[in-house]
PDB file of C-alpha atoms in Angstrom:
ATOM      1  CA  MET A   1      12.279  59.190 -35.618  1.00 54.00           C
ATOM      2  CA  THR A   2      15.355  57.552 -34.061  1.00 69.00           C
ATOM      3  CA  ALA A   3      13.871  54.055 -34.307  1.00 70.00           C
ATOM      4  CA  GLU A   4      12.864  54.636 -37.918  1.00 76.00           C
ATOM      5  CA  ARG A   5      16.347  55.917 -38.735  1.00 82.00           C
ATOM      6  CA  VAL A   6      17.976  52.877 -37.121  1.00 82.00           C
ATOM      7  CA  LEU A   7      15.841  50.599 -39.276  1.00 78.00           C
ATOM      8  CA  ARG A   8      16.798  52.586 -42.375  1.00 83.00           C
ATOM      9  CA  LEU A   9      20.461  52.298 -41.388  1.00 86.00           C
ATOM     10  CA  LEU A  10      20.102  48.536 -41.040  1.00 81.00           C
ATOM     11  CA  ALA A  11      18.498  48.332 -44.473  1.00 80.00           C
ATOM     12  CA  LEU A  12      21.420  50.239 -45.981  1.00 84.00           C
ATOM     13  CA  LEU A  13      23.996  47.968 -44.297  1.00 83.00           C
ATOM     14  CA  GLN A  14      22.164  44.915 -45.662  1.00 76.00           C
ATOM     15  CA  ARG A  15      22.092  46.380 -49.162  1.00 75.00           C
ATOM     16  CA  ARG A  16      25.835  46.783 -49.645  1.00 73.00           C
ATOM     17  CA  ALA A  17      29.004  45.167 -48.280  1.00 70.00           C
ATOM     18  CA  SER A  18      30.601  48.360 -46.909  1.00 79.00           C
ATOM     19  CA  TRP A  19      29.686  52.003 -46.282  1.00 87.00           C
ATOM     20  CA  THR A  20      31.701  54.950 -45.060  1.00 88.00           C
ATOM     21  CA  ALA A  21      30.272  57.049 -42.251  1.00 87.00           C
ATOM     22  CA  ALA A  22      30.009  60.002 -44.646  1.00 88.00           C
ATOM     23  CA  GLU A  23      27.995  57.954 -47.169  1.00 88.00           C
ATOM     24  CA  LEU A  24      25.598  56.742 -44.504  1.00 90.00           C
ATOM     25  CA  ALA A  25      25.222  60.237 -43.087  1.00 89.00           C
ATOM     26  CA  ALA A  26      24.417  61.576 -46.535  1.00 90.00           C
ATOM     27  CA  GLU A  27      21.842  58.847 -47.211  1.00 90.00           C
ATOM     28  CA  LEU A  28      20.093  59.429 -43.881  1.00 90.00           C
ATOM     29  CA  GLU A  29      20.646  63.202 -43.826  1.00 89.00           C
ATOM     30  CA  VAL A  30      22.224  63.189 -40.363  1.00 91.00           C
ATOM     31  CA  THR A  31      25.668  63.838 -38.883  1.00 90.00           C
ATOM     32  CA  ASP A  32      28.519  61.342 -38.561  1.00 87.00           C
ATOM     33  CA  ARG A  33      27.971  61.438 -34.785  1.00 89.00           C
ATOM     34  CA  SER A  34      24.365  60.300 -35.243  1.00 89.00           C
ATOM     35  CA  ILE A  35      25.570  57.421 -37.405  1.00 89.00           C
ATOM     36  CA  ARG A  36      27.951  56.292 -34.655  1.00 89.00           C
ATOM     37  CA  ARG A  37      25.145  56.375 -32.064  1.00 90.00           C
ATOM     38  CA  ASP A  38      22.800  54.424 -34.361  1.00 89.00           C
ATOM     39  CA  VAL A  39      25.497  51.823 -35.025  1.00 89.00           C
ATOM     40  CA  GLU A  40      25.820  51.313 -31.264  1.00 89.00           C
ATOM     41  CA  ARG A  41      22.041  50.838 -31.024  1.00 86.00           C
ATOM     42  CA  LEU A  42      22.202  48.142 -33.706  1.00 84.00           C
ATOM     43  CA  ARG A  43      25.008  46.393 -31.849  1.00 85.00           C
ATOM     44  CA  ALA A  44      22.922  46.470 -28.663  1.00 84.00           C
ATOM     45  CA  LEU A  45      20.146  44.697 -30.555  1.00 78.00           C
ATOM     46  CA  GLY A  46      22.546  41.935 -31.569  1.00 79.00           C
ATOM     47  CA  TYR A  47      23.604  43.057 -35.048  1.00 81.00           C
ATOM     48  CA  PRO A  48      27.384  42.626 -35.515  1.00 85.00           C
ATOM     49  CA  VAL A  49      28.307  45.918 -37.193  1.00 87.00           C
ATOM     50  CA  HIS A  50      32.059  45.995 -37.845  1.00 88.00           C
ATOM     51  CA  ALA A  51      34.005  49.245 -38.197  1.00 86.00           C
ATOM     52  CA  THR A  52      37.305  49.653 -40.045  1.00 79.00           C
ATOM     53  CA  GLY A  53      39.532  52.703 -39.859  1.00 72.00           C
ATOM     54  CA  GLY A  54      41.851  54.427 -42.298  1.00 65.00           C
ATOM     55  CA  VAL A  55      41.370  55.431 -45.903  1.00 59.00           C
ATOM     56  CA  GLY A  56      38.474  53.495 -47.413  1.00 57.00           C
ATOM     57  CA  GLY A  57      37.313  52.384 -43.961  1.00 65.00           C
ATOM     58  CA  GLY A  58      33.711  52.300 -42.875  1.00 82.00           C
ATOM     59  CA  TYR A  59      30.963  50.044 -41.576  1.00 87.00           C
ATOM     60  CA  GLN A  60      29.882  46.591 -42.655  1.00 85.00           C
ATOM     61  CA  LEU A  61      27.360  44.076 -41.337  1.00 81.00           C
ATOM     62  CA  GLY A  62      28.895  40.773 -40.293  1.00 79.00           C
ATOM     63  CA  ALA A  63      27.594  37.363 -39.272  1.00 68.00           C
ATOM     64  CA  GLY A  64      26.638  37.144 -35.619  1.00 62.00           C
ATOM     65  CA  THR A  65      26.717  34.445 -32.967  1.00 52.00           C
ATOM     66  CA  ARG A  66      22.964  34.679 -32.423  1.00 57.00           C
ATOM     67  CA  LEU A  67      20.004  35.615 -34.586  1.00 56.00           C
ATOM     68  CA  PRO A  68      18.888  39.219 -34.017  1.00 63.00           C
ATOM     69  CA  PRO A  69      15.561  40.641 -35.232  1.00 65.00           C
ATOM     70  CA  LEU A  70      15.356  40.616 -39.015  1.00 65.00           C
ATOM     71  CA  LEU A  71      14.374  43.502 -41.230  1.00 69.00           C
ATOM     72  CA  LEU A  72      12.584  42.475 -44.419  1.00 73.00           C
ATOM     73  CA  ASP A  73      11.217  44.650 -47.167  1.00 73.00           C
ATOM     74  CA  ASP A  74       7.829  43.839 -48.725  1.00 76.00           C
ATOM     75  CA  ASP A  75       9.153  41.520 -51.446  1.00 76.00           C
ATOM     76  CA  GLU A  76      11.402  39.648 -49.006  1.00 75.00           C
ATOM     77  CA  ALA A  77       8.580  39.202 -46.485  1.00 75.00           C
ATOM     78  CA  ILE A  78       6.234  37.811 -49.144  1.00 75.00           C
ATOM     79  CA  ALA A  79       8.885  35.442 -50.516  1.00 77.00           C
ATOM     80  CA  THR A  80       9.786  34.217 -47.020  1.00 77.00           C
ATOM     81  CA  ALA A  81       6.167  33.633 -45.976  1.00 76.00           C
ATOM     82  CA  VAL A  82       5.319  31.754 -49.179  1.00 72.00           C
ATOM     83  CA  SER A  83       8.405  29.553 -48.783  1.00 75.00           C
ATOM     84  CA  LEU A  84       7.539  28.807 -45.159  1.00 74.00           C
ATOM     85  CA  ARG A  85       3.960  27.894 -46.102  1.00 69.00           C
ATOM     86  CA  LEU A  86       5.222  25.415 -48.672  1.00 66.00           C
ATOM     87  CA  ALA A  87       7.803  23.968 -46.273  1.00 69.00           C
ATOM     88  CA  SER A  88       5.275  23.608 -43.441  1.00 64.00           C
ATOM     89  CA  THR A  89       3.185  21.191 -45.501  1.00 59.00           C
ATOM     90  CA  GLY A  90       6.079  19.570 -47.350  1.00 55.00           C
ATOM     91  CA  ARG A  91       7.770  16.218 -47.053  1.00 47.00           C
ATOM     92  CA  VAL A  92      11.216  17.269 -45.750  1.00 42.00           C
ATOM     93  CA  ALA A  93      11.792  15.453 -42.445  1.00 45.00           C
ATOM     94  CA  GLY A  94      11.899  17.872 -39.516  1.00 51.00           C
ATOM     95  CA  ALA A  95      11.409  20.973 -41.656  1.00 54.00           C
ATOM     96  CA  GLY A  96       7.641  21.188 -41.298  1.00 64.00           C
ATOM     97  CA  GLU A  97       7.558  21.949 -37.567  1.00 66.00           C
ATOM     98  CA  ALA A  98      10.329  24.561 -37.730  1.00 70.00           C
ATOM     99  CA  ALA A  99       8.766  26.238 -40.773  1.00 72.00           C
ATOM    100  CA  LEU A 100       5.409  26.316 -39.018  1.00 70.00           C
ATOM    101  CA  ARG A 101       6.848  28.026 -35.930  1.00 71.00           C
ATOM    102  CA  ALA A 102       8.608  30.610 -38.088  1.00 73.00           C
ATOM    103  CA  LEU A 103       5.485  31.163 -40.198  1.00 72.00           C
ATOM    104  CA  ALA A 104       3.362  31.781 -37.097  1.00 70.00           C
ATOM    105  CA  LYS A 105       5.823  34.444 -35.897  1.00 69.00           C
ATOM    106  CA  LEU A 106       6.061  36.143 -39.293  1.00 74.00           C
ATOM    107  CA  ASP A 107       2.310  36.047 -39.920  1.00 75.00           C
ATOM    108  CA  GLN A 108       1.676  37.758 -36.580  1.00 67.00           C
ATOM    109  CA  VAL A 109       3.736  40.853 -37.413  1.00 68.00           C
ATOM    110  CA  MET A 110       3.023  41.037 -41.143  1.00 76.00           C
ATOM    111  CA  PRO A 111       0.819  43.958 -42.267  1.00 78.00           C
ATOM    112  CA  PRO A 112      -2.647  42.940 -43.564  1.00 81.00           C
ATOM    113  CA  ARG A 113      -1.848  44.088 -47.103  1.00 79.00           C
ATOM    114  CA  LEU A 114       1.181  41.762 -47.288  1.00 78.00           C
ATOM    115  CA  ARG A 115      -0.701  38.918 -45.625  1.00 76.00           C
ATOM    116  CA  ALA A 116      -3.324  39.158 -48.363  1.00 77.00           C
ATOM    117  CA  GLU A 117      -0.658  38.970 -51.062  1.00 76.00           C
ATOM    118  CA  VAL A 118       0.920  35.909 -49.450  1.00 73.00           C
ATOM    119  CA  ARG A 119      -2.446  34.125 -49.372  1.00 72.00           C
ATOM    120  CA  ALA A 120      -3.043  35.029 -53.017  1.00 69.00           C
ATOM    121  CA  VAL A 121       0.314  33.573 -54.090  1.00 65.00           C
ATOM    122  CA  HIS A 122      -0.183  30.475 -51.982  1.00 61.00           C
ATOM    123  CA  GLY A 123      -3.704  29.969 -53.309  1.00 60.00           C
ATOM    124  CA  ALA A 124      -2.458  30.093 -56.879  1.00 56.00           C
ATOM    125  CA  THR A 125       0.311  27.543 -56.274  1.00 53.00           C
ATOM    126  CA  GLU A 126       0.117  23.777 -56.626  1.00 49.00           C
ATOM    127  CA  THR A 127       2.751  21.323 -55.387  1.00 50.00           C
ATOM    128  CA  LEU A 128       3.521  17.806 -56.504  1.00 42.00           C
ATOM    129  CA  ALA A 129       3.744  16.112 -53.123  1.00 47.00           C
ATOM    130  CA  GLY A 130       4.058  12.533 -51.978  1.00 48.00           C
ATOM    131  CA  PRO A 131       1.286  10.382 -50.514  1.00 49.00           C
ATOM    132  CA  GLY A 132       0.840  12.561 -47.436  1.00 53.00           C
ATOM    133  CA  VAL A 133      -2.302  14.587 -46.857  1.00 60.00           C
ATOM    134  CA  GLN A 134      -1.843  18.290 -47.587  1.00 65.00           C
ATOM    135  CA  ILE A 135      -3.119  20.683 -44.895  1.00 71.00           C
ATOM    136  CA  ASP A 136      -4.342  24.239 -45.371  1.00 73.00           C
ATOM    137  CA  ALA A 137      -1.587  26.542 -44.136  1.00 72.00           C
ATOM    138  CA  GLU A 138      -4.203  28.782 -42.501  1.00 78.00           C
ATOM    139  CA  VAL A 139      -5.257  25.887 -40.268  1.00 84.00           C
ATOM    140  CA  LEU A 140      -1.629  25.206 -39.315  1.00 81.00           C
ATOM    141  CA  VAL A 141      -0.970  28.841 -38.444  1.00 81.00           C
ATOM    142  CA  THR A 142      -4.201  29.171 -36.443  1.00 86.00           C
ATOM    143  CA  LEU A 143      -3.474  26.059 -34.381  1.00 89.00           C
ATOM    144  CA  ALA A 144       0.203  26.923 -33.904  1.00 85.00           C
ATOM    145  CA  ARG A 145      -0.774  30.313 -32.491  1.00 84.00           C
ATOM    146  CA  ALA A 146      -3.397  28.759 -30.233  1.00 89.00           C
ATOM    147  CA  CYS A 147      -0.834  26.284 -28.853  1.00 88.00           C
ATOM    148  CA  ARG A 148       1.633  29.094 -28.234  1.00 83.00           C
ATOM    149  CA  ASP A 149      -0.872  31.513 -26.674  1.00 84.00           C
ATOM    150  CA  ALA A 150      -2.889  28.887 -24.696  1.00 89.00           C
ATOM    151  CA  VAL A 151      -6.164  29.844 -26.372  1.00 92.00           C
ATOM    152  CA  ARG A 152      -9.119  27.492 -26.800  1.00 95.00           C
ATOM    153  CA  VAL A 153     -10.088  26.519 -30.346  1.00 96.00           C
ATOM    154  CA  ARG A 154     -13.420  25.466 -31.861  1.00 96.00           C
ATOM    155  CA  PHE A 155     -13.752  23.375 -35.005  1.00 96.00           C
ATOM    156  CA  GLY A 156     -15.979  20.908 -36.727  1.00 95.00           C
ATOM    157  CA  TYR A 157     -14.942  17.268 -36.616  1.00 93.00           C
ATOM    158  CA  PRO A 158     -16.898  14.508 -38.424  1.00 88.00           C
ATOM    159  CA  ASP A 159     -20.511  15.027 -37.283  1.00 83.00           C
ATOM    160  CA  THR A 160     -19.497  16.919 -34.118  1.00 91.00           C
ATOM    161  CA  GLU A 161     -18.427  20.326 -32.881  1.00 94.00           C
ATOM    162  CA  ARG A 162     -15.352  20.336 -30.655  1.00 95.00           C
ATOM    163  CA  THR A 163     -13.895  22.867 -28.230  1.00 96.00           C
ATOM    164  CA  VAL A 164     -10.343  22.025 -27.180  1.00 96.00           C
ATOM    165  CA  GLU A 165      -7.324  23.356 -25.335  1.00 96.00           C
ATOM    166  CA  PRO A 166      -4.495  22.697 -27.833  1.00 94.00           C
ATOM    167  CA  VAL A 167      -1.066  21.577 -26.660  1.00 91.00           C
ATOM    168  CA  ARG A 168       1.043  20.499 -29.638  1.00 89.00           C
ATOM    169  CA  LEU A 169       0.988  19.809 -33.354  1.00 87.00           C
ATOM    170  CA  VAL A 170       2.598  16.492 -34.328  1.00 85.00           C
ATOM    171  CA  THR A 171       3.350  15.181 -37.797  1.00 78.00           C
ATOM    172  CA  THR A 172       4.049  11.575 -38.749  1.00 72.00           C
ATOM    173  CA  GLY A 173       5.406  12.586 -42.153  1.00 65.00           C
ATOM    174  CA  ARG A 174       2.130  11.664 -43.883  1.00 67.00           C
ATOM    175  CA  ARG A 175      -0.417  13.437 -41.695  1.00 76.00           C
ATOM    176  CA  TRP A 176      -0.676  16.247 -39.144  1.00 84.00           C
ATOM    177  CA  TYR A 177      -2.310  15.711 -35.749  1.00 88.00           C
ATOM    178  CA  LEU A 178      -3.303  17.989 -32.890  1.00 92.00           C
ATOM    179  CA  MET A 179      -2.979  16.807 -29.297  1.00 93.00           C
ATOM    180  CA  ALA A 180      -5.485  18.699 -27.161  1.00 95.00           C
ATOM    181  CA  TRP A 181      -7.681  18.538 -24.064  1.00 96.00           C
ATOM    182  CA  ASP A 182     -11.272  17.971 -25.187  1.00 95.00           C
ATOM    183  CA  VAL A 183     -13.276  20.348 -22.988  1.00 94.00           C
ATOM    184  CA  ASP A 184     -16.635  18.586 -23.367  1.00 91.00           C
ATOM    185  CA  ARG A 185     -15.283  15.027 -22.957  1.00 90.00           C
ATOM    186  CA  GLU A 186     -12.758  16.014 -20.288  1.00 92.00           C
ATOM    187  CA  ALA A 187     -10.015  13.873 -21.772  1.00 92.00           C
ATOM    188  CA  TRP A 188      -6.885  14.105 -23.905  1.00 94.00           C
ATOM    189  CA  ARG A 189      -7.634  13.518 -27.565  1.00 92.00           C
ATOM    190  CA  THR A 190      -5.825  13.357 -30.915  1.00 91.00           C
ATOM    191  CA  PHE A 191      -7.357  15.077 -33.958  1.00 93.00           C
ATOM    192  CA  ARG A 192      -6.391  14.758 -37.608  1.00 88.00           C
ATOM    193  CA  LEU A 193      -6.030  18.196 -39.150  1.00 89.00           C
ATOM    194  CA  ASP A 194      -7.332  17.082 -42.542  1.00 86.00           C
ATOM    195  CA  ARG A 195     -10.659  16.185 -40.876  1.00 89.00           C
ATOM    196  CA  MET A 196     -11.097  19.554 -39.180  1.00 92.00           C
ATOM    197  CA  ARG A 197     -13.513  22.126 -40.540  1.00 92.00           C
ATOM    198  CA  ALA A 198     -13.988  25.838 -39.738  1.00 92.00           C
ATOM    199  CA  VAL A 199     -11.085  26.056 -37.304  1.00 94.00           C
ATOM    200  CA  ALA A 200     -11.396  29.235 -35.229  1.00 94.00           C
ATOM    201  CA  PRO A 201      -9.672  30.480 -32.071  1.00 93.00           C
ATOM    202  CA  THR A 202     -11.787  31.784 -29.209  1.00 93.00           C
ATOM    203  CA  THR A 203     -11.020  34.581 -26.771  1.00 90.00           C
ATOM    204  CA  TRP A 204     -10.835  32.095 -23.871  1.00 91.00           C
ATOM    205  CA  ARG A 205      -7.332  31.668 -22.503  1.00 89.00           C
ATOM    206  CA  PHE A 206      -6.614  28.584 -20.439  1.00 91.00           C
ATOM    207  CA  HIS A 207      -4.012  27.564 -17.870  1.00 89.00           C
ATOM    208  CA  PRO A 208      -1.939  24.734 -19.436  1.00 88.00           C
ATOM    209  CA  ARG A 209      -2.487  21.363 -17.777  1.00 90.00           C
ATOM    210  CA  GLU A 210       0.071  18.682 -17.107  1.00 91.00           C
ATOM    211  CA  HIS A 211      -0.015  16.447 -20.150  1.00 91.00           C
ATOM    212  CA  PRO A 212       1.529  13.283 -21.587  1.00 89.00           C
ATOM    213  CA  ASP A 213       4.399  13.474 -24.035  1.00 88.00           C
ATOM    214  CA  PRO A 214       2.684  14.703 -27.234  1.00 88.00           C
ATOM    215  CA  ALA A 215       4.738  12.645 -29.697  1.00 84.00           C
ATOM    216  CA  ALA A 216       4.285   9.409 -27.735  1.00 83.00           C
ATOM    217  CA  PHE A 217       0.589  10.107 -27.134  1.00 87.00           C
ATOM    218  CA  VAL A 218      -0.119  10.765 -30.809  1.00 85.00           C
ATOM    219  CA  GLN A 219       1.911   7.770 -31.947  1.00 79.00           C
ATOM    220  CA  ARG A 220       0.036   5.458 -29.582  1.00 79.00           C
ATOM    221  CA  ALA A 221      -3.304   6.872 -30.705  1.00 80.00           C
ATOM    222  CA  VAL A 222      -2.448   6.589 -34.395  1.00 76.00           C
ATOM    223  CA  ALA A 223      -0.751   3.185 -34.336  1.00 69.00           C
ATOM    224  CA  GLU A 224      -2.929   1.335 -31.815  1.00 62.00           C
ATOM    225  CA  SER A 225      -6.211   2.926 -30.751  1.00 63.00           C
ATOM    226  CA  PRO A 226      -8.216   2.696 -34.023  1.00 62.00           C
ATOM    227  CA  TYR A 227      -7.719  -1.085 -34.397  1.00 73.00           C
ATOM    228  CA  ARG A 228      -9.271  -4.237 -32.911  1.00 79.00           C
ATOM    229  CA  HIS A 229      -6.043  -6.066 -32.088  1.00 84.00           C
ATOM    230  CA  THR A 230      -2.769  -4.860 -30.571  1.00 84.00           C
ATOM    231  CA  ALA A 231       0.307  -7.085 -30.432  1.00 89.00           C
ATOM    232  CA  ARG A 232       3.733  -7.038 -28.775  1.00 90.00           C
ATOM    233  CA  ILE A 233       6.422  -8.942 -30.684  1.00 92.00           C
ATOM    234  CA  ARG A 234      10.119  -9.324 -29.825  1.00 92.00           C
ATOM    235  CA  LEU A 235      12.453  -8.989 -32.792  1.00 94.00           C
ATOM    236  CA  ARG A 236      16.122  -9.952 -32.950  1.00 92.00           C
ATOM    237  CA  ALA A 237      17.196  -6.616 -34.390  1.00 91.00           C
ATOM    238  CA  ASP A 238      18.520  -3.215 -33.406  1.00 90.00           C
ATOM    239  CA  ALA A 239      15.694  -0.895 -32.340  1.00 89.00           C
ATOM    240  CA  ALA A 240      16.994   1.994 -34.459  1.00 89.00           C
ATOM    241  CA  GLU A 241      17.088  -0.232 -37.547  1.00 90.00           C
ATOM    242  CA  VAL A 242      13.500  -1.358 -37.019  1.00 90.00           C
ATOM    243  CA  ARG A 243      12.324   2.223 -36.443  1.00 87.00           C
ATOM    244  CA  GLY A 244      13.775   3.075 -39.819  1.00 86.00           C
ATOM    245  CA  ARG A 245      11.579   0.396 -41.433  1.00 88.00           C
ATOM    246  CA  VAL A 246       8.378   0.807 -39.411  1.00 85.00           C
ATOM    247  CA  PRO A 247       6.645   4.185 -39.850  1.00 80.00           C
ATOM    248  CA  PRO A 248       5.369   5.747 -36.599  1.00 76.00           C
ATOM    249  CA  GLN A 249       1.771   5.467 -37.793  1.00 71.00           C
ATOM    250  CA  VAL A 250       2.228   1.688 -38.216  1.00 79.00           C
ATOM    251  CA  GLY A 251       3.867   0.786 -34.909  1.00 81.00           C
ATOM    252  CA  ARG A 252       6.238   1.852 -32.165  1.00 82.00           C
ATOM    253  CA  VAL A 253       9.521   0.180 -31.304  1.00 88.00           C
ATOM    254  CA  GLU A 254      10.759  -0.251 -27.733  1.00 87.00           C
ATOM    255  CA  ASP A 255      14.336  -1.009 -26.725  1.00 88.00           C
ATOM    256  CA  ASP A 256      14.884  -4.454 -25.201  1.00 85.00           C
ATOM    257  CA  ARG A 257      18.080  -6.310 -24.303  1.00 82.00           C
ATOM    258  CA  ASP A 258      20.759  -8.502 -25.859  1.00 83.00           C
ATOM    259  CA  GLY A 259      20.206  -7.352 -29.441  1.00 87.00           C
ATOM    260  CA  TRP A 260      16.411  -7.575 -29.284  1.00 92.00           C
ATOM    261  CA  CYS A 261      13.675  -4.949 -29.461  1.00 93.00           C
ATOM    262  CA  VAL A 262       9.894  -5.015 -29.036  1.00 93.00           C
ATOM    263  CA  LEU A 263       7.498  -4.005 -31.800  1.00 92.00           C
ATOM    264  CA  VAL A 264       4.061  -2.805 -30.701  1.00 88.00           C
ATOM    265  CA  CYS A 265       1.641  -2.720 -33.620  1.00 84.00           C
ATOM    266  CA  ALA A 266      -2.078  -3.040 -34.275  1.00 82.00           C
ATOM    267  CA  ALA A 267      -4.500  -4.058 -37.007  1.00 83.00           C
ATOM    268  CA  ASP A 268      -8.099  -5.087 -37.496  1.00 82.00           C
ATOM    269  CA  THR A 269      -7.050  -8.733 -38.038  1.00 88.00           C
ATOM    270  CA  LEU A 270      -4.395 -10.892 -36.401  1.00 89.00           C
ATOM    271  CA  GLU A 271      -3.438 -12.203 -39.829  1.00 89.00           C
ATOM    272  CA  ALA A 272      -2.470  -8.679 -40.935  1.00 88.00           C
ATOM    273  CA  ILE A 273      -0.109  -8.391 -37.947  1.00 89.00           C
ATOM    274  CA  ALA A 274       1.437 -11.779 -38.785  1.00 90.00           C
ATOM    275  CA  VAL A 275       1.979 -10.757 -42.416  1.00 90.00           C
ATOM    276  CA  HIS A 276       3.537  -7.426 -41.456  1.00 88.00           C
ATOM    277  CA  THR A 277       5.883  -9.090 -38.963  1.00 90.00           C
ATOM    278  CA  ALA A 278       6.929 -11.796 -41.426  1.00 90.00           C
ATOM    279  CA  ARG A 279       7.704  -9.222 -44.112  1.00 89.00           C
ATOM    280  CA  LEU A 280      10.226  -7.535 -41.802  1.00 90.00           C
ATOM    281  CA  GLY A 281      12.330 -10.704 -42.037  1.00 89.00           C
ATOM    282  CA  TYR A 282      13.640 -10.791 -38.458  1.00 92.00           C
ATOM    283  CA  GLU A 283      13.635 -13.674 -36.000  1.00 91.00           C
ATOM    284  CA  ALA A 284      10.517 -13.013 -33.934  1.00 91.00           C
ATOM    285  CA  GLU A 285       8.849 -14.075 -30.695  1.00 92.00           C
ATOM    286  CA  ILE A 286       5.168 -13.301 -30.070  1.00 92.00           C
ATOM    287  CA  LEU A 287       4.650 -11.885 -26.580  1.00 91.00           C
ATOM    288  CA  GLU A 288       0.951 -11.089 -26.810  1.00 89.00           C
ATOM    289  CA  PRO A 289      -1.776 -11.841 -27.589  1.00 91.00           C
ATOM    290  CA  PRO A 290      -1.475 -15.651 -27.554  1.00 90.00           C
ATOM    291  CA  GLU A 291      -4.129 -15.855 -30.300  1.00 91.00           C
ATOM    292  CA  LEU A 292      -1.603 -14.350 -32.684  1.00 91.00           C
ATOM    293  CA  ARG A 293       0.429 -17.584 -32.590  1.00 91.00           C
ATOM    294  CA  ALA A 294      -2.557 -19.598 -33.844  1.00 89.00           C
ATOM    295  CA  ALA A 295      -3.291 -17.013 -36.537  1.00 88.00           C
ATOM    296  CA  ALA A 296       0.354 -17.041 -37.708  1.00 90.00           C
ATOM    297  CA  THR A 297       0.408 -20.870 -37.782  1.00 90.00           C
ATOM    298  CA  ALA A 298      -2.803 -21.029 -39.827  1.00 88.00           C
ATOM    299  CA  PHE A 299      -1.527 -18.393 -42.260  1.00 86.00           C
ATOM    300  CA  ALA A 300       1.802 -20.225 -42.633  1.00 87.00           C
ATOM    301  CA  ALA A 301      -0.072 -23.439 -43.469  1.00 88.00           C
ATOM    302  CA  ARG A 302      -2.043 -21.665 -46.182  1.00 87.00           C
ATOM    303  CA  LEU A 303       1.167 -20.232 -47.630  1.00 85.00           C
ATOM    304  CA  ALA A 304       2.776 -23.696 -47.621  1.00 85.00           C
ATOM    305  CA  ALA A 305      -0.243 -25.164 -49.389  1.00 86.00           C
ATOM    306  CA  LEU A 306      -0.092 -22.374 -51.946  1.00 85.00           C
ATOM    307  CA  GLY A 307       3.564 -23.161 -52.590  1.00 82.00           C
ATOM    308  CA  ARG A 308       2.870 -26.865 -53.052  1.00 81.00           C
ATOM    309  CA  GLY A 309      -0.019 -26.137 -55.400  1.00 69.00           C
TER     310      GLY A 309
END
């Protein structure tokens, strides 16, 4: 009963700016002494409950220096979960990952009846998003939990069934990826979430392995692995400036020296790499492959002929 009363006291303090001890005691049907003990319990949990003396004095809930456990009623929990689901698949830079972590925590403690209402609201909602691929929030929550709890996951991937040990979810802004250890292939792999089907956690817990940096691993896999040709090109430009113009799924930018940086990018044709580099508009030096120089020269000749024509 004490724990339930403390939660009711917290709800009252959140409802109104200030309460006297007598008012709180009357609402909870306890003595003033019980109110003082319950206030101390809230303070021990991290809630900054301020007390003021004198006529008109009482208790009020202030802003703390750290985030204590939150108490939400049904409507607040539903509204928060729906907002987090929308944010987790939205286009706001950096918000998706944080919203996903918060959604996984909230979904774990939410009663089944409220979870069903959240899914109903989310299922009846459409968003006008940018060009990125929208991911089912259920898939995001399932994978986020599996990463946190070190639980193997099974899912269908184009024409195959995969069992993996998930490590991290990574987003490029347009797509979501999972970095995981592929159990059957015994190798680190990157999986696009929009290609997954029937994602389901297993009961098998695994001991986390040492792994590469997830963001760098996914970026390399997305920007280089699927293509025939990979190039390294020095650009006379600040690395941060180039990163702002080259999306992570297109290429990665390495710091160099003396006002230069190195762009690592890939494509199915050398001509496509030459065009992309030329469009950036920086002074450039091809490091590799040497065949890219011939492809750039031939493309430049065709452009010159087009201009003369």
